[in-house]
Coordinates of C-alpha atoms and ligand atoms in Angstrom, one line a residue:
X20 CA 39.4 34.2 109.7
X21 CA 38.0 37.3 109.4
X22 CA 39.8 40.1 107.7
X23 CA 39.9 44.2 107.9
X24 CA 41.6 45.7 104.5
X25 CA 43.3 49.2 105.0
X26 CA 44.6 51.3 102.0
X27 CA 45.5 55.0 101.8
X28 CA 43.9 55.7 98.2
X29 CA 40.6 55.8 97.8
X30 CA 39.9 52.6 95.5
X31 CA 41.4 49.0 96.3
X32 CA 43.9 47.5 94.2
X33 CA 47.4 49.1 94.6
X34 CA 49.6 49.7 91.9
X35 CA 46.9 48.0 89.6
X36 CA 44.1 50.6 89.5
X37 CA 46.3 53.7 90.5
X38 CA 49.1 53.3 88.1
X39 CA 48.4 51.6 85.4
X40 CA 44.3 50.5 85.3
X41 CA 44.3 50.2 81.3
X42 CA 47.4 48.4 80.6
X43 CA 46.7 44.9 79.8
X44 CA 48.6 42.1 82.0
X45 CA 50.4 39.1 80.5
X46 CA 51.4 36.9 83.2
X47 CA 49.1 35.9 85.3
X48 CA 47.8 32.5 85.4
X49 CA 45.0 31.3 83.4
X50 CA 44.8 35.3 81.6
X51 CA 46.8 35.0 78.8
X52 CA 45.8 39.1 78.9
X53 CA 43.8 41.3 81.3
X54 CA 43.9 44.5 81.9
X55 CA 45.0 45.6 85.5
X56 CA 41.7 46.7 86.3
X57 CA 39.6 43.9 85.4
X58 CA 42.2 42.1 87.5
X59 CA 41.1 44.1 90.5
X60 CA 37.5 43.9 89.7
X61 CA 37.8 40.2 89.5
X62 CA 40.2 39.6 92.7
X63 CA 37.5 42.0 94.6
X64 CA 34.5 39.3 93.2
X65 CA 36.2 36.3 94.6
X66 CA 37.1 38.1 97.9
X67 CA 33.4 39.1 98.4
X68 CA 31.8 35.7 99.7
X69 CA 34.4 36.0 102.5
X70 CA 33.2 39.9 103.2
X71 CA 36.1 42.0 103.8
X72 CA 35.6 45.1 105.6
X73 CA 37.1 47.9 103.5
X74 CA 38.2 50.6 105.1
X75 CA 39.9 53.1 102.2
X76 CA 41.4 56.6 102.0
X77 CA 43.1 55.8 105.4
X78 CA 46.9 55.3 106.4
X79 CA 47.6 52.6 109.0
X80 CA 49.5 55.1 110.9
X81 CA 50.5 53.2 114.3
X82 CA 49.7 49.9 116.2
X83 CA 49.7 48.9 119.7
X84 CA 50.7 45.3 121.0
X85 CA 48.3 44.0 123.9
X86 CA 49.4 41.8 126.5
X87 CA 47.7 38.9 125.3
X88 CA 49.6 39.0 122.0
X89 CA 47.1 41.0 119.9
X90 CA 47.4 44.4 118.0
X91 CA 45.0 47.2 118.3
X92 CA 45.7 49.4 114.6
X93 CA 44.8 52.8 114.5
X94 CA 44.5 54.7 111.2
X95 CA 44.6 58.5 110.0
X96 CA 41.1 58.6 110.1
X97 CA 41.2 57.3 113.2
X98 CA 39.4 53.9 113.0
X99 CA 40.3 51.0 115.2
X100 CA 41.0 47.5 114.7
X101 CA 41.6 45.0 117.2
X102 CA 43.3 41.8 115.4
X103 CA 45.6 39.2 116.3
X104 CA 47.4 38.7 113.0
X105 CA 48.3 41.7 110.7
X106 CA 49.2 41.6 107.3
X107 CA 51.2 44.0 105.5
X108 CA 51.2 44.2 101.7
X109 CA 51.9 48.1 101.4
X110 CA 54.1 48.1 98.1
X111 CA 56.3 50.4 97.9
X112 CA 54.8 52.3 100.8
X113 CA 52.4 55.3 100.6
X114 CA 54.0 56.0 97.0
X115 CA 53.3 59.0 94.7
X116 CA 54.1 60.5 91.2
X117 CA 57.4 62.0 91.1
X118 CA 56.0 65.7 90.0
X119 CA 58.2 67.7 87.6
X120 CA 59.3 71.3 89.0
X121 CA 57.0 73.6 86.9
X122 CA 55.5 77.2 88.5
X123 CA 51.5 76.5 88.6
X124 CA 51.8 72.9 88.3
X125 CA 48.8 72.5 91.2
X126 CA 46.3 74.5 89.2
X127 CA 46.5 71.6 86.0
X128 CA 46.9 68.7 88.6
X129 CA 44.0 66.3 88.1
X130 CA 42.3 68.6 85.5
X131 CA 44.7 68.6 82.6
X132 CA 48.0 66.9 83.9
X133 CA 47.5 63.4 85.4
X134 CA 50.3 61.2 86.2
X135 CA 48.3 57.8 85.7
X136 CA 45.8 57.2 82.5
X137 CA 42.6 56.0 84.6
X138 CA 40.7 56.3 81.3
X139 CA 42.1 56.3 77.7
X140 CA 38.4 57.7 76.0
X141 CA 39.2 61.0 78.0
X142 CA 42.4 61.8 75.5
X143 CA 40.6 61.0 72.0
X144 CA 41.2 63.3 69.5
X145 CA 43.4 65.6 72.0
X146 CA 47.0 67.2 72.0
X147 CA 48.3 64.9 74.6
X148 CA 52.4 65.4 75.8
X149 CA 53.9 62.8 77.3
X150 CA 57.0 63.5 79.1
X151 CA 59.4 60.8 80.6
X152 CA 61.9 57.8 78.6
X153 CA 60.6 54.7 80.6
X154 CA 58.1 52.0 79.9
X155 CA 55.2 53.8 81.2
X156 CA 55.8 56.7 78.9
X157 CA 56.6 55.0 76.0
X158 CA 54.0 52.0 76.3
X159 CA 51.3 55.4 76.5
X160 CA 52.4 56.6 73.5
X161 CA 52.5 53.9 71.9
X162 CA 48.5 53.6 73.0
X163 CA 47.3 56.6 72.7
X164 CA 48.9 57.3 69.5
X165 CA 45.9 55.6 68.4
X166 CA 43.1 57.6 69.0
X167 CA 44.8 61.1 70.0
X168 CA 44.9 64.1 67.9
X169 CA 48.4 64.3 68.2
X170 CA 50.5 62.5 70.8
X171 CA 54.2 64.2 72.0
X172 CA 56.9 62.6 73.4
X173 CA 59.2 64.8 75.8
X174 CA 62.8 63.1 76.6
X175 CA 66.1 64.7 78.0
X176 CA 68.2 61.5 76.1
X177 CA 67.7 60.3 72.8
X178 CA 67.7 56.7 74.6
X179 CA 64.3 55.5 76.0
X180 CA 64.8 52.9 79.3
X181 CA 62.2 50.7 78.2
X182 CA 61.8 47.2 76.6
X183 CA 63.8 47.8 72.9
X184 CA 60.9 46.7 71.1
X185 CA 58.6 49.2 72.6
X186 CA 61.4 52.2 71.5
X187 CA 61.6 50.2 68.0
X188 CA 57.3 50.5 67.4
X189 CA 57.3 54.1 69.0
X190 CA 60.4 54.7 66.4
X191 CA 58.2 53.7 63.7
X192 CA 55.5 55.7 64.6
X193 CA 57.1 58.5 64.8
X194 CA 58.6 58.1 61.0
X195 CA 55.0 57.7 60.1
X196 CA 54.1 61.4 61.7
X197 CA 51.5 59.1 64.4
X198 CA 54.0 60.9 67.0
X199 CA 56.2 63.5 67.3
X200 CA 59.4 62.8 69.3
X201 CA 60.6 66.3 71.2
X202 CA 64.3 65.1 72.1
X203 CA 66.5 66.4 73.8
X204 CA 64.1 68.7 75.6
X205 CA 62.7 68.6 79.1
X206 CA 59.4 70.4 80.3
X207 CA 60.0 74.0 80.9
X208 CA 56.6 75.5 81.4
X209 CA 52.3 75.5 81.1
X210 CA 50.2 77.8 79.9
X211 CA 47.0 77.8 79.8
X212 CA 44.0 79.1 82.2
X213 CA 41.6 77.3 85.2
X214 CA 43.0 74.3 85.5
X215 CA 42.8 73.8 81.3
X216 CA 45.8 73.9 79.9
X217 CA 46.4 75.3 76.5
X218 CA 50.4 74.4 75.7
X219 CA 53.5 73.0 77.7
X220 CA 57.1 74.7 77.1
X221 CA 60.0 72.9 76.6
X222 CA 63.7 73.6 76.4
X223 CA 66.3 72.0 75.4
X224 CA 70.0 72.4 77.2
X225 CA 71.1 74.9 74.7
X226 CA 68.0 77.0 76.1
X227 CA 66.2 77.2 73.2
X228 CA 62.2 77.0 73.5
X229 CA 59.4 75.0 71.8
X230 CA 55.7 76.1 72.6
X231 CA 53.6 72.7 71.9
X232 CA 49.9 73.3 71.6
X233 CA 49.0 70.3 74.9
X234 CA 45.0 69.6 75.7
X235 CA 46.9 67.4 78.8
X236 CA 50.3 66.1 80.2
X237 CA 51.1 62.7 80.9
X238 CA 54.9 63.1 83.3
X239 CA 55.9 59.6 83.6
X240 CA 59.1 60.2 86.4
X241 CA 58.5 57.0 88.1
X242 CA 57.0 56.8 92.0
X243 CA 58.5 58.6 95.2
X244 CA 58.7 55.6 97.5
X245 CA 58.2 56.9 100.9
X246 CA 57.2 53.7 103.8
X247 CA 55.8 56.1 105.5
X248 CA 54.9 55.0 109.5
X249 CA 55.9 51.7 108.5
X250 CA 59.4 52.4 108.6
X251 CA 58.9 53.5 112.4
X252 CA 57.4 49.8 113.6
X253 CA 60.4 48.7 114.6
X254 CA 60.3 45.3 112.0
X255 CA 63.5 44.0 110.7
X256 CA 64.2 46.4 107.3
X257 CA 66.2 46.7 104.5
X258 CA 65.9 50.2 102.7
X259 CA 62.3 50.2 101.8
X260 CA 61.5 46.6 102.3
X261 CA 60.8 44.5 105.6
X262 CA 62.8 41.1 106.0
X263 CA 60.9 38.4 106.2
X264 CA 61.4 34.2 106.6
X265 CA 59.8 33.0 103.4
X266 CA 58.3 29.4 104.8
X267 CA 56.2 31.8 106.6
X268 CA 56.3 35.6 105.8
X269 CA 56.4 36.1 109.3
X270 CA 58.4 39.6 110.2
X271 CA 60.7 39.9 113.1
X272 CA 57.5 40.6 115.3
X273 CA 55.3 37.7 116.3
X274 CA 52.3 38.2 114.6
X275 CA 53.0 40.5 112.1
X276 CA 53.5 39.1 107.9
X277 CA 54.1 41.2 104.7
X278 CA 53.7 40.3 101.6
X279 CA 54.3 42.0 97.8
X280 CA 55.9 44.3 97.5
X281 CA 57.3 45.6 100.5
X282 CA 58.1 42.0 101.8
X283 CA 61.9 40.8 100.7
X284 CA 63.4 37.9 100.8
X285 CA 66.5 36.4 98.6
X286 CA 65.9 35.9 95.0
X287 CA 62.4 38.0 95.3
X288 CA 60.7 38.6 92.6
X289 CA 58.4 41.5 92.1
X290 CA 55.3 40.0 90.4
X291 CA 51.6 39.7 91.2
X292 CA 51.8 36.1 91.2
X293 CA 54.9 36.1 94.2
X294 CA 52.7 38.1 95.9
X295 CA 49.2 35.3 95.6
X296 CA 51.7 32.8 96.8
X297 CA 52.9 34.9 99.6
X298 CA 49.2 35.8 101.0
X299 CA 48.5 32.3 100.8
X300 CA 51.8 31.0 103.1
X301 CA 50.7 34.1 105.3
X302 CA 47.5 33.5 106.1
X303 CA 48.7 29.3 106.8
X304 CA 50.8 31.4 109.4
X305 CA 48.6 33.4 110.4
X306 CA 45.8 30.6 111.5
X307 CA 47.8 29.4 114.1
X308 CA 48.1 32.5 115.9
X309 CA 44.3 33.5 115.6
X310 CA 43.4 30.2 116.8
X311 CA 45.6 28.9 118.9
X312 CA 43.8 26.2 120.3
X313 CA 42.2 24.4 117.0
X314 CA 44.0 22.1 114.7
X315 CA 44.6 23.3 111.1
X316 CA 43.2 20.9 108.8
X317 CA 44.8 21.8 105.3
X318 CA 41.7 21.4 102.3
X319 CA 41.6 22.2 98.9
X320 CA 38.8 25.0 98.1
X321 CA 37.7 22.1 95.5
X322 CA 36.6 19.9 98.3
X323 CA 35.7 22.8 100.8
X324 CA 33.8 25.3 98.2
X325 CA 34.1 29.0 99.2
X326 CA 32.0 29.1 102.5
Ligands
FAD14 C1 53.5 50.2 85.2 C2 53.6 48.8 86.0 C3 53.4 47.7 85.3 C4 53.4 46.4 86.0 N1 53.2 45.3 85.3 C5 53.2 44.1 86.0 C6 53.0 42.9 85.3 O1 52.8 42.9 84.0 N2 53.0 41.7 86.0 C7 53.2 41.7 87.3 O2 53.2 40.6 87.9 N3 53.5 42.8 88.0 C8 53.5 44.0 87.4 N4 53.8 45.2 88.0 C9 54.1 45.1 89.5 C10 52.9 44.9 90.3 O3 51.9 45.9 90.1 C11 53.3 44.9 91.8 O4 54.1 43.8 92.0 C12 52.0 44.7 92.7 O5 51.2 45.8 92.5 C13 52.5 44.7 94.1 O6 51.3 44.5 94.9 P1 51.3 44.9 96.4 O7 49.9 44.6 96.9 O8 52.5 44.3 97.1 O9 51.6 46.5 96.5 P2 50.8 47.8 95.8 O10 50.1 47.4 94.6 O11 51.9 48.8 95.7 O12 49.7 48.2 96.9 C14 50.2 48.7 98.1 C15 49.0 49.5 98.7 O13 49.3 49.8 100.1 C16 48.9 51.1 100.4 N5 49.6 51.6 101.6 C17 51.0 51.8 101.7 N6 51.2 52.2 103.0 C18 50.1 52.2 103.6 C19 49.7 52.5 105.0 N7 50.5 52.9 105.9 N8 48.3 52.5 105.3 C20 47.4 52.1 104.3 N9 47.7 51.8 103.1 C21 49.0 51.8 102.7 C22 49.2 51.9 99.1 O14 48.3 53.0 99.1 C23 48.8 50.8 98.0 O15 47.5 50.9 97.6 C24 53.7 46.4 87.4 C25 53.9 47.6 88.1 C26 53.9 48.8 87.4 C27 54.1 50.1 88.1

């Protein structure tokens, strides 16, 4: 089969690469650690001898079913594919940083406040303020404690949501002076000048101010999920997931599979792996309906090799 790869950011690799690219990866088989990005760069090695058309910084905004059964996908760029089978792994949808309400928050956006870490030698020996009380926060901290200047830590609570052994090592950090804990206090304001910003404000709920000298801010609020034109395809959903039969991962259209993510079943599980698995069952599937007419002969790759 031959296969057309959609994706509305400008890189491939979902979650992996936009989110977290430096964070290292326990569980997948046969990597007993690897960072997200090396994931990505590996996943994209192994696809190559199959060449995948990439088409990136597009949104698969609406398909067309043919009469003969197959799909015509148009994006926002608008680029056409004809296909028979289509696959949709979209996450959580077109998702985005939840942004925190600050006046001239554009002008620092991408310069000085970035809502992923796409490369940790940027903050070295920087003021860096991290505001949020999840894993991503605290798991950053905990990171770039090591090589920043100075590393804050903005929470409204005085109780982090993430894994208790995390908020124990961030804890003793912060006894140490490695970080400084700013709690209960939520961002407030920026200062600073073209795009560079000099300090971030904070208050706390009695209204009194703190004025933290900031090279860059790091707001981990978790993603806006939005599906986006998915949700308008008329598949089977539930909230922000589409229902599929798991012996196939065939939707409630002929034709049409998701996977990852966005595809839910009972007893999902959100995990890279699931998602491996569920490509693989797809794309069984998915054979049948691109070729119809030829028998499917089931072969291991160690008896097939790649091409
Ligand atoms: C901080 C963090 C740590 C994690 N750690 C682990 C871990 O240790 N182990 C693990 O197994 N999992 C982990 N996960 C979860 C894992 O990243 C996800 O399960 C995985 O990324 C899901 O892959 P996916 O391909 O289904 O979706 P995604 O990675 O979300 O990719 C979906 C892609 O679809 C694109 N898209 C959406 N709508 C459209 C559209 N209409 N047109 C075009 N493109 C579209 C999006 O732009 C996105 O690039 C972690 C997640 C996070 C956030």
């Amino acid at each position: 089969m031959k296969c057309h790869v959609i994706d509305a950011l400008e890189i491939i690799g979902g979650q992996c690469s936009a989110l977290y690219p430096e964070k290292p990866i326990y569980d997948i088989p046969a990597h007993p650690k690897i960072l997200a990005s090396e994931l990505i760069e590996m996943l994209e090695a192994q696809a190559a001898p199959f060449h995948p058309v990439y088409h990136l910084n597009q949104r698969v905004e609406k398909f067309v079913k043919n009469a003969d059964g197959s799909f015509l996908v148009t994006t926002s760029k608008g680029t056409q594919i004809e296909c028979r089978a289509m696959i949709i792994a979209a996450g959580c949808g077109a998702f985005g940083p939840n942004r925190p309400p600050l006046s001239g928050l554009e002008e620092f956006e991408g310069k000085s406040i970035f809502y992923a870490v796409r490369n940790k030698a940027e903050f070295a020996g920087k003021n860096v303020v991290i505001a949020g009380g999840g894993d991503s926060a605290v798991d950053w901290a905990l990171s770039l404690s090591e090589i920043c200047k100075k590393v804050y830590v903005i929470h409204r609570r005085d109780k982090f949501r993430c894994a208790p052994e995390s908020a124990d090592q961030m804890k003793k950090l912060a006894d140490a002076g490695k970080i400084e804990l700013v709690i209960p206090y939520q961002l407030d304001g920026l200062e600073g000048s073209n795009g560079k910003l000099s300090s971030v404000i904070v208050k706390d709920f009695d209204g009194n101010s703190k004025k933290l000298e900031a090279d860059y801010l790091l707001p981990f609020f978790g993603l806006a999920m939005e599906l986006g034109p998915i949700a308008n395809w008329g598949l089977n959903l539930d909230k922000h997931h589409i229902e599929v039969d798991v012996a196939t991962m065939k939707t409630s259209e002929e034709g049409i599979y998701a996977i990852g993510d966005i595809a839910h079943y009972k007893n999902k599980l959100k995990l890279i792996l699931s998602g491996f698995a569920e490509a693989a069952t797809a794309c069984h599937s998915a054979y049948k309906i691109v070729f119809p007419n030829q028998a499917y002969n089931f072969e291991y790759s160690t008896s097939k090799g790649v091409l």
